[in-house]
Each structure stands twice: as C-alpha cells, then as structure tokens.
PDB file of C-alpha atoms in Angstrom:
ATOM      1  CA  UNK A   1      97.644  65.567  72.647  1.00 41.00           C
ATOM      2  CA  UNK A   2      95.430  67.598  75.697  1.00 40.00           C
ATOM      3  CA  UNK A   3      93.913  70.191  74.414  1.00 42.00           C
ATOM      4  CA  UNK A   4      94.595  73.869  76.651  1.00 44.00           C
ATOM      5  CA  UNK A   5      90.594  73.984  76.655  1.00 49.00           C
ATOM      6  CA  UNK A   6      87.811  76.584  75.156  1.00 53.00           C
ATOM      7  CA  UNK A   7      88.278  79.612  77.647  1.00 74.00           C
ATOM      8  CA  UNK A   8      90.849  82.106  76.284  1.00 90.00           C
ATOM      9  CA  UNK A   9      94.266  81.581  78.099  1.00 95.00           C
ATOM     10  CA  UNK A  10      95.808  84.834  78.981  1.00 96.00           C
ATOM     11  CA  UNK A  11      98.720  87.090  77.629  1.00 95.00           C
ATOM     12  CA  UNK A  12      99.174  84.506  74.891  1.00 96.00           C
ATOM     13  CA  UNK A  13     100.598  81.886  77.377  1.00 98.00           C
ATOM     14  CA  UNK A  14      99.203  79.446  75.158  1.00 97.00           C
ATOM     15  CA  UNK A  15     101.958  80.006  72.518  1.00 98.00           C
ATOM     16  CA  UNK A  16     104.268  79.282  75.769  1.00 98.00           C
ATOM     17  CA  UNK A  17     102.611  76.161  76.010  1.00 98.00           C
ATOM     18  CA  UNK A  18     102.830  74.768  72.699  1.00 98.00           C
ATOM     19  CA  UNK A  19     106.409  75.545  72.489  1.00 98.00           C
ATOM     20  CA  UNK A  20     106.927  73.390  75.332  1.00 98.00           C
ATOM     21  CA  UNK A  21     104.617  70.798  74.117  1.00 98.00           C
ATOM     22  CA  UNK A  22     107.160  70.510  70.778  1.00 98.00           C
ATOM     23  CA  UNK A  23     108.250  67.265  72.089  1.00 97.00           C
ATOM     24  CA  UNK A  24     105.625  65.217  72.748  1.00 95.00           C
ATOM     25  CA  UNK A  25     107.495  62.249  75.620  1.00 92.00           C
ATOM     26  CA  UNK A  26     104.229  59.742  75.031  1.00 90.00           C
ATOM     27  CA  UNK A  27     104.620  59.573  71.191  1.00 93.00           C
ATOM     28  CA  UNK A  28     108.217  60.460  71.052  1.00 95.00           C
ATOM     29  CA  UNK A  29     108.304  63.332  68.859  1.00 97.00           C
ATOM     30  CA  UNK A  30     110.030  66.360  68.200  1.00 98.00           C
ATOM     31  CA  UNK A  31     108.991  69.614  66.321  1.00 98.00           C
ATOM     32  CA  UNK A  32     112.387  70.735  67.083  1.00 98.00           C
ATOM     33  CA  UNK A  33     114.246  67.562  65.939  1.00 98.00           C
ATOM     34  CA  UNK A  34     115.940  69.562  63.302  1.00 98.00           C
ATOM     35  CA  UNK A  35     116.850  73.535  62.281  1.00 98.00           C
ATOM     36  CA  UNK A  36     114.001  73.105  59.539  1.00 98.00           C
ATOM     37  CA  UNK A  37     111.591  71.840  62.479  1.00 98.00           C
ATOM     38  CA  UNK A  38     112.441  75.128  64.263  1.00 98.00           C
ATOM     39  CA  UNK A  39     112.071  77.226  61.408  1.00 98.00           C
ATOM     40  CA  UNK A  40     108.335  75.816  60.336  1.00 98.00           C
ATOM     41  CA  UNK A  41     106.681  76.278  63.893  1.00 98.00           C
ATOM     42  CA  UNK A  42     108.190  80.118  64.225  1.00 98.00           C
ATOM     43  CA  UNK A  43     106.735  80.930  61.048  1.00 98.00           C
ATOM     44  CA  UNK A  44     103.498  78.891  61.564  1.00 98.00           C
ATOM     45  CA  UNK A  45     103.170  81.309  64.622  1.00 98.00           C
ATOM     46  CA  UNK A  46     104.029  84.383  63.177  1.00 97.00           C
ATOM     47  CA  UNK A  47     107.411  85.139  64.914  1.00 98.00           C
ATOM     48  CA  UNK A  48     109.769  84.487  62.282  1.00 98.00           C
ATOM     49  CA  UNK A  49     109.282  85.962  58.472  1.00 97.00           C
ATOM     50  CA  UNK A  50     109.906  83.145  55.581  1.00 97.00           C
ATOM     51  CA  UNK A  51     113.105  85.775  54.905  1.00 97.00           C
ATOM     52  CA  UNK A  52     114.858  84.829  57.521  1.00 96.00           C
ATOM     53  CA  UNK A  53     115.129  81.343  56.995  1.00 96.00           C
ATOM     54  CA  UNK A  54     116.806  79.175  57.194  1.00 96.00           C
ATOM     55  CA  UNK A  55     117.588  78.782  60.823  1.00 97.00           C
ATOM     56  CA  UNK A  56     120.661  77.301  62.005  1.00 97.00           C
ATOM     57  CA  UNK A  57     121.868  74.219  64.427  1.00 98.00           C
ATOM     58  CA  UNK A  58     122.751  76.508  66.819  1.00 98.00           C
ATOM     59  CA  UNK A  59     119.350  78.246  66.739  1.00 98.00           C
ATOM     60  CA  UNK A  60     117.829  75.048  67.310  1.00 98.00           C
ATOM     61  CA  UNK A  61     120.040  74.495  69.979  1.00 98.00           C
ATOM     62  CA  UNK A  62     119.294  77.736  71.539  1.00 98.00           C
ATOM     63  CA  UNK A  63     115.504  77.214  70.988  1.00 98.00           C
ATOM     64  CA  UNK A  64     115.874  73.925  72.999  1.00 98.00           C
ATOM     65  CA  UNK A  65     117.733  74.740  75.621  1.00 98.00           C
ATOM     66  CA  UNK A  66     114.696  77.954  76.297  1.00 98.00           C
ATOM     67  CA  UNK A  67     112.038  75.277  75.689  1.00 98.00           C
ATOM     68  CA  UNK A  68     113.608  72.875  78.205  1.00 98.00           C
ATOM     69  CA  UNK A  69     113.808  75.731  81.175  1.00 98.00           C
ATOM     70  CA  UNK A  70     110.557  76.653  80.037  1.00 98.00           C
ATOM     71  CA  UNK A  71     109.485  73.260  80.701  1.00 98.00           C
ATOM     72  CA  UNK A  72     111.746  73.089  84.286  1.00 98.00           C
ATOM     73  CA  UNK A  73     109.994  76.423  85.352  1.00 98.00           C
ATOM     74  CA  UNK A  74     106.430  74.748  84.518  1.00 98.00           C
ATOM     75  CA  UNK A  75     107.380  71.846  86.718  1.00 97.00           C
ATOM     76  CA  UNK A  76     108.404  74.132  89.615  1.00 97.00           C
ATOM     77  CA  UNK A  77     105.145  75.905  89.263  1.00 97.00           C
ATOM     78  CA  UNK A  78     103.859  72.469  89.705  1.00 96.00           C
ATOM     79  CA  UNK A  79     105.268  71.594  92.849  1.00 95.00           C
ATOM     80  CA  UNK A  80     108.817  70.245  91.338  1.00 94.00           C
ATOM     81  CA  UNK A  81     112.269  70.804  91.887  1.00 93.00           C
ATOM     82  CA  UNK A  82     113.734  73.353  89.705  1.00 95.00           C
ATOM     83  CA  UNK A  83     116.588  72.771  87.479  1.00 95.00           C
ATOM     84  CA  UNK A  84     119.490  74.743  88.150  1.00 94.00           C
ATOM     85  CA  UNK A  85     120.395  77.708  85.685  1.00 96.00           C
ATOM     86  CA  UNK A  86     116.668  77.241  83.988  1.00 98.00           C
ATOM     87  CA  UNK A  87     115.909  80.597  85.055  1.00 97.00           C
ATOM     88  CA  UNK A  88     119.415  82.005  83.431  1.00 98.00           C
ATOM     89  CA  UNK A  89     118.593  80.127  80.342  1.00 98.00           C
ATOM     90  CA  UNK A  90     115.142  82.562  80.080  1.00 98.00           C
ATOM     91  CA  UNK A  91     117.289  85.238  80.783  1.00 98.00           C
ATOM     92  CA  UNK A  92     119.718  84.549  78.135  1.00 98.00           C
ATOM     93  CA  UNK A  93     116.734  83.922  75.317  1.00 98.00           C
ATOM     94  CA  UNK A  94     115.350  87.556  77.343  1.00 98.00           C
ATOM     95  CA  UNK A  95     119.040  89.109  76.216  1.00 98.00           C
ATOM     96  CA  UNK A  96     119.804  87.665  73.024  1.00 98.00           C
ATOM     97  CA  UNK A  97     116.501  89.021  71.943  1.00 98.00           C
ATOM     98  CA  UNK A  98     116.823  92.437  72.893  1.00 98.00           C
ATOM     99  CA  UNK A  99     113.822  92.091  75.038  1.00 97.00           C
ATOM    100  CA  UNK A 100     113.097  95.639  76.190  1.00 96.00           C
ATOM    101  CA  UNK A 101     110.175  98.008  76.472  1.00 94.00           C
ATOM    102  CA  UNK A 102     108.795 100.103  73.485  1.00 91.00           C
ATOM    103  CA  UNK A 103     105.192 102.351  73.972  1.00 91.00           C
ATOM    104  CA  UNK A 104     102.502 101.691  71.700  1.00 86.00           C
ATOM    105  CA  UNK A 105     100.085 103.592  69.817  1.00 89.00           C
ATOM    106  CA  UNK A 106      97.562 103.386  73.019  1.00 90.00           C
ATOM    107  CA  UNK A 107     100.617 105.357  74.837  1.00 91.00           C
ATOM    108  CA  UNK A 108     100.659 102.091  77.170  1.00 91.00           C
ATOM    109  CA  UNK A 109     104.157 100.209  77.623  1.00 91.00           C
ATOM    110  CA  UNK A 110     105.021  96.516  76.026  1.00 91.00           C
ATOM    111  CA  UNK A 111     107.659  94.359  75.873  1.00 95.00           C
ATOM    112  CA  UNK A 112     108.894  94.022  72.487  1.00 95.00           C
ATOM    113  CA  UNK A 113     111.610  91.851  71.087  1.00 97.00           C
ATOM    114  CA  UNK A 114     113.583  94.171  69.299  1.00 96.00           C
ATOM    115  CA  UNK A 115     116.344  91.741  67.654  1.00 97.00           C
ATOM    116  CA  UNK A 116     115.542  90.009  64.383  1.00 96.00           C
ATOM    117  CA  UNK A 117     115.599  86.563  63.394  1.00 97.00           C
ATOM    118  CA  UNK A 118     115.300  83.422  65.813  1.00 98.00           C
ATOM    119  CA  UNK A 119     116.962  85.394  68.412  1.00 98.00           C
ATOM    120  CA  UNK A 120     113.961  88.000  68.688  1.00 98.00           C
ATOM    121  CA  UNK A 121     111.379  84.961  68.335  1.00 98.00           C
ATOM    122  CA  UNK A 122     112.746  83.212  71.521  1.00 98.00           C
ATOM    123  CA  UNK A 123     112.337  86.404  73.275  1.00 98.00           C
ATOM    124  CA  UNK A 124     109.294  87.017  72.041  1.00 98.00           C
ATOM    125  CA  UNK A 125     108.006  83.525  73.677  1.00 98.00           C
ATOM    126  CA  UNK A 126     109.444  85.170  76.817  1.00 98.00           C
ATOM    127  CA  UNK A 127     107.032  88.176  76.856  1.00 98.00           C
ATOM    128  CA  UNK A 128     104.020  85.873  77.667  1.00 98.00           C
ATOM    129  CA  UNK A 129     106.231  84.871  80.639  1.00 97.00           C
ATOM    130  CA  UNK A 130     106.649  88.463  81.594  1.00 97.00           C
ATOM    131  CA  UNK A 131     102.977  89.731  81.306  1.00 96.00           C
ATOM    132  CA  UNK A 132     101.373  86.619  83.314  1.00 97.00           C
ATOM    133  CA  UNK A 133     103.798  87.161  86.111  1.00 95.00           C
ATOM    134  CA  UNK A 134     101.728  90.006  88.137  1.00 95.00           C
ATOM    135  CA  UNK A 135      98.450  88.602  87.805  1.00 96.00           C
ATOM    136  CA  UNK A 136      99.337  85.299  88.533  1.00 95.00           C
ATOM    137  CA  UNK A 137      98.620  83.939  85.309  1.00 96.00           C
ATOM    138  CA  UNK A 138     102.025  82.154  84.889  1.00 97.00           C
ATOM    139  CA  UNK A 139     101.983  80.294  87.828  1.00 96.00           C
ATOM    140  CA  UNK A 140      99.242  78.608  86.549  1.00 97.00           C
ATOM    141  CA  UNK A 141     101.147  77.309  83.468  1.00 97.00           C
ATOM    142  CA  UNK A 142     102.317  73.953  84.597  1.00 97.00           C
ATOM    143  CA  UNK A 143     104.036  70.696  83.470  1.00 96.00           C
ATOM    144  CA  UNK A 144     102.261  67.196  84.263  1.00 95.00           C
ATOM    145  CA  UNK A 145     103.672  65.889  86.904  1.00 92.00           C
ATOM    146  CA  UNK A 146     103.645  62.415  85.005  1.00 90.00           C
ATOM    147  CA  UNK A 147     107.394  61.511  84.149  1.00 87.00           C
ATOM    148  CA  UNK A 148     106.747  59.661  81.484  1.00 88.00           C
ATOM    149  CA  UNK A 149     104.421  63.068  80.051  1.00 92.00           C
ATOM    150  CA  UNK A 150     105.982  66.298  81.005  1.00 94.00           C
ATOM    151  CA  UNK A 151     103.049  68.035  78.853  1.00 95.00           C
ATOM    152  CA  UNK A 152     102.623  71.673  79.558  1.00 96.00           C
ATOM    153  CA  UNK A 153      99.053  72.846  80.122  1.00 96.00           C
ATOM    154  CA  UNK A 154      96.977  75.665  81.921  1.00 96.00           C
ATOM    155  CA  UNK A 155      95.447  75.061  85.231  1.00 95.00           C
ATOM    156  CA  UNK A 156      92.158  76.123  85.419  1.00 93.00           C
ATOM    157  CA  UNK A 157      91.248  74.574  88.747  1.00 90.00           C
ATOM    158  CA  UNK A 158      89.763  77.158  91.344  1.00 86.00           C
ATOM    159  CA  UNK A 159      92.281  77.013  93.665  1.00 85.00           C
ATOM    160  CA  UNK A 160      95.388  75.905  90.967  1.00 80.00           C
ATOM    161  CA  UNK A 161      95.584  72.297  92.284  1.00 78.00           C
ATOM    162  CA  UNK A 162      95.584  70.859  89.113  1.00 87.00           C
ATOM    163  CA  UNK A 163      98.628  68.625  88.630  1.00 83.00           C
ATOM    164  CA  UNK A 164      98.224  66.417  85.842  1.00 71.00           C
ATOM    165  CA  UNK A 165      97.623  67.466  82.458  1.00 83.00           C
ATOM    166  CA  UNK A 166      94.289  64.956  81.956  1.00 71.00           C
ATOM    167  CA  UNK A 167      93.350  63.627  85.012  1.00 57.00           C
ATOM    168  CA  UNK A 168      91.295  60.944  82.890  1.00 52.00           C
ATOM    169  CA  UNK A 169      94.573  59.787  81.518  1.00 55.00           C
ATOM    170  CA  UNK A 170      97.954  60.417  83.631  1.00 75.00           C
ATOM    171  CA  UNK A 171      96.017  61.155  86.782  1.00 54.00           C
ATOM    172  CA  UNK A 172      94.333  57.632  86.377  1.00 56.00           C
ATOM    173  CA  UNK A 173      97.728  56.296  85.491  1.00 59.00           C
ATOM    174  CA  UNK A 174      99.189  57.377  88.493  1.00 60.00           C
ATOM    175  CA  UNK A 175      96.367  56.471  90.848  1.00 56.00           C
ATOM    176  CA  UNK A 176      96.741  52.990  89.396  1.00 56.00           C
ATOM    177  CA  UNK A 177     100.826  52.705  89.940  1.00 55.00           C
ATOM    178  CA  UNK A 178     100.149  54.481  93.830  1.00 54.00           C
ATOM    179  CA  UNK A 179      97.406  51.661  94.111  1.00 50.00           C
ATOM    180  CA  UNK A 180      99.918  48.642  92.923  1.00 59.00           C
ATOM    181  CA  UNK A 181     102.665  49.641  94.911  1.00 63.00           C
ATOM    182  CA  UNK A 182     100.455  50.318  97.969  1.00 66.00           C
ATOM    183  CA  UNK A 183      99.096  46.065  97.065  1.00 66.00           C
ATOM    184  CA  UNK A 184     102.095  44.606  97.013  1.00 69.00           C
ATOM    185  CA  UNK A 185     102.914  42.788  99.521  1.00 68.00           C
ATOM    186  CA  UNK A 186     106.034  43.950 101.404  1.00 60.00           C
ATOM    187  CA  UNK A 187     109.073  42.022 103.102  1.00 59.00           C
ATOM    188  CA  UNK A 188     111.091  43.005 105.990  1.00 59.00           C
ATOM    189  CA  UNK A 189     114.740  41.772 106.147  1.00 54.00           C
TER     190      UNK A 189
END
C-alpha cells in the first residue's frame, strides 16, 4: 500500500510496521490468514529458521492477537482510545519470548529474545517497541486514523501531527466526508 518512505526508520520499527500492515482493511487481505501465512513472513524477515516450521493455529493466534495490540497502541499514539488489555497482550508476546537482556560483543546491553520458535519471533517484534521508547521514536509509529484503513506508518512530520497514513488518499477522503456532512442540510424536530 503507503510506502514508510526513503529516510531510514529507527530501531527497526519498520519491521513493527509491516507486521501490523499484514492485514491490509482496503483490499481485505491477510498475511496471517493461516499458520502457513505466519510461518512465510517470519522467515521472509529472518526471525524464524525454515526448521522450525511449521507453525501452529495457536501461533497464529498468538501472532494476531500481538499484531492487533500493536495496532491499538499505534492508534493511541495517534490520538485514539486504547483498547483495554492491548498493552498486556505486548507483555505476554514480551514473556512468552523470554525477552530479556544479553551484552554484546561491543560490551553494550540488548534485548534479545531468548526463546525459540514463533514464541521468540513475537518478542523479537517487541524489541523495536522497547528501543524507540526513550527517544521518542515509537510514539511516532502510528495507525491512520481512517476506519476503513487502520494502516500503520511512521510520522515524519516536524512536530508528529501526522494522522493519516497518505494525506493524498485517506486525508482527502476524510476532508471530503467532513465536507458532505458539514453540506447537508440539517432538520430540527
């Protein structure tokens, strides 16, 4: 759909976003439909080995329940309401993972999924979360605030006021609707 742009997007949030943007609400698709979905984008990113397939239903279940609080969190950064246990849903992926803190060879601490399998690749789609926290990166990762879209992108306005994810397409949508309802003509009982 919307590309995230040419400027680098930092602590890998841009594997964050295309997680989220697995289901795509305009064309009404699903990466994540089924377990073998799940299985190819993991591996197309590098966080799952072709070993340690196949992935199960509840797996996919797992992975869609993260991407949907992902997705709630990204709307709250956008101005929204947040959905209720969204946060405890990162958490769990954060747990199941074994999400924890290893030091690297540059002596400098990481987060590091340190469970195998789907379980450590949902965590690891956490750590971007993690590292864009304290620099503000993360609250520029947003959701369209376009029902009908939803997509996740990176704000790269000045002063983070972006709020749709194309302004040429849902912003002009949305204009138009505000503009319609603003024509109509309106009757008092």
């Amino acid at each position: 759909m919307v590309s995230t742009g040419t400027r680098e997007i930092p602590h890998s949030l841009d594997l964050v976003i295309d997680f989220v943007n697995t289901a795509d609400l305009e064309e009404h698709t699903d990466a994540l439909a089924t377990a073998g979905g799940l299985g190819s984008w993991l591996v197309d990113r590098g966080l799952l080995r072709e070993q340690e397939l196949p992935v199960g239903e509840r797996d996919r279940t797992a992975a869609v329940r993260l991407r949907e609080a992902l997705r709630s969190i990204m709307l709250a950064n956008n101005g929204g309401e947040l959905d209720a246990g969204a946060e405890a849903q990162v958490d769990l992926a954060a747990r199941r993972g074994e999400l924890g803190v290893a030091l690297g060879a540059d002596g400098c601490a990481h987060l590091q999924a340190r469970a195998g399998g789907v379980a450590g690749a949902l965590a690891a789609l956490v750590v971007p979360v993690a590292e864009g926290g304290p620099d503000g990166s993360w609250r520029r990762v947003k959701a369209c605030r376009a029902d009908d879209c939803l997509w996740a992108f990176y704000d790269r306005s000045r002063n983070h006021s972006g709020v749709w994810c194309n302004m040429a397409v849902c912003g002009n949508r949305e204009k138009v609707r505000a503009y319609r309802n603003r024509s109509q003509p309106h009757t008092h009982d």
